[in-house]
mmCIF file of C-alpha atoms in Angstrom:
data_model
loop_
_atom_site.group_PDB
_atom_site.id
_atom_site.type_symbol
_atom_site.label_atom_id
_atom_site.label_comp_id
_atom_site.label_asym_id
_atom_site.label_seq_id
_atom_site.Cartn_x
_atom_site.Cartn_y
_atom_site.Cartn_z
ATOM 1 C CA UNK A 1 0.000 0.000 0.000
ATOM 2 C CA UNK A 2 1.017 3.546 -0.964
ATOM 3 C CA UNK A 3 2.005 5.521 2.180
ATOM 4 C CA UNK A 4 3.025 9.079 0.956
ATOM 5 C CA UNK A 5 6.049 8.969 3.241
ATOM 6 C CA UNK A 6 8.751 9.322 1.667
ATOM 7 C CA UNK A 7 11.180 7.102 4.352
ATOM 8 C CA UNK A 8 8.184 4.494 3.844
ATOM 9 C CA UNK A 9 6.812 4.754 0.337
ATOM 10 C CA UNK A 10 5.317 1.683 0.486
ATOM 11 C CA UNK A 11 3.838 -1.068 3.296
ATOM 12 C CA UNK A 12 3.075 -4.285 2.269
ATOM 13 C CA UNK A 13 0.550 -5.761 5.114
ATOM 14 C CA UNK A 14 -1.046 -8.735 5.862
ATOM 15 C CA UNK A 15 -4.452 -9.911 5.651
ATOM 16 C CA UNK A 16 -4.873 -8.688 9.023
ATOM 17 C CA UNK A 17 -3.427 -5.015 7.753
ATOM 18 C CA UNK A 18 -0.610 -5.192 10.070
ATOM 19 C CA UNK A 19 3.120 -4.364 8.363
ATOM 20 C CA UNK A 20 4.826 -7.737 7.267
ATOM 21 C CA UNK A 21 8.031 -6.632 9.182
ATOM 22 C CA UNK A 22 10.841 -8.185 7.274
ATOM 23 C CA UNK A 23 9.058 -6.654 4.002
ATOM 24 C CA UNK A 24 9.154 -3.138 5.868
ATOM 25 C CA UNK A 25 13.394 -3.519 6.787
ATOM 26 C CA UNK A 26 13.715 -4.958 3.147
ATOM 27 C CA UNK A 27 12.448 -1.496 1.344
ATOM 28 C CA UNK A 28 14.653 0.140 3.687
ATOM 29 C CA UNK A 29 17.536 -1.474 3.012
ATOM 30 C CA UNK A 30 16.280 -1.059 -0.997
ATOM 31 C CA UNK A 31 16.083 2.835 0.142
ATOM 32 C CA UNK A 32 19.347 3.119 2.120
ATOM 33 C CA UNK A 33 21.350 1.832 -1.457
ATOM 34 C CA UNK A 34 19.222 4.472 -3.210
ATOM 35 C CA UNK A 35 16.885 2.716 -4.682
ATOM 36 C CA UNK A 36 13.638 4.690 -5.970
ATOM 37 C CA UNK A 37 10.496 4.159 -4.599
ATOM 38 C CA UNK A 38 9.521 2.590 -7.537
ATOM 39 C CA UNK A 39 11.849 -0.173 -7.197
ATOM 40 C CA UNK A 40 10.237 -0.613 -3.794
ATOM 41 C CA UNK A 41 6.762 -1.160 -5.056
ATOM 42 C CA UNK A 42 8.051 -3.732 -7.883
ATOM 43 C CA UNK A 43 9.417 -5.592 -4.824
ATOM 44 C CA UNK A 44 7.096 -5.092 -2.903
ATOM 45 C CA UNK A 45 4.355 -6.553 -6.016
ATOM 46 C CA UNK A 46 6.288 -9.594 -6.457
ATOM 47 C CA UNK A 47 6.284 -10.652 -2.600
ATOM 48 C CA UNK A 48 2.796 -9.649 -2.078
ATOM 49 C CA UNK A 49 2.078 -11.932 -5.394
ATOM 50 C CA UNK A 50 4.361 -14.894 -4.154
ATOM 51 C CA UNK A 51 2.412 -15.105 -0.545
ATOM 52 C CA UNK A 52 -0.451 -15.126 -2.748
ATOM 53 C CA UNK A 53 0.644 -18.226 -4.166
ATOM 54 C CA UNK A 54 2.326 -19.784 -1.125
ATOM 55 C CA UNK A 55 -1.449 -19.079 0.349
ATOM 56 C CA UNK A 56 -3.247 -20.624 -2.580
ATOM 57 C CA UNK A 57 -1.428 -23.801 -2.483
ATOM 58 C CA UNK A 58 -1.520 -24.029 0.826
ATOM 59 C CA UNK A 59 2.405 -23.873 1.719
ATOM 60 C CA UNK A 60 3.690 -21.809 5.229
ATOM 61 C CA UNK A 61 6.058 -19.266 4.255
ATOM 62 C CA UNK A 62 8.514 -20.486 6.991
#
């Protein structure tokens, strides 16, 4: 999700809505090399698409 913070473009949350917190020190590590934001949200799109799939198939992400 789109944050309009600039430190914290983007969130990716679970189905809950709370912050997947590995996913949240990932995009700032992605910012800290200066990586745009946009390079955030593709990560961020493929994760959020992969749990998908982990979810549909019924495989823990652990």
């Amino acid at each position: 999700m789109e944050t309009g913070d600039r430190y914290e473009p983007y969130r990716l949350v679970d189905a809950d809505g709370a912050a997947v917190a590995s996913a949240a020190v990932f995009f700032q590590e992605l910012l800290a090399a200066g990586k745009a934001a946009e390079t955030v949200r593709s990560y961020g799109m493929d994760l959020l698409w992969w749990w998908r799939f982990l979810n549909a198939v019924e495989v823990p992400w652990d």
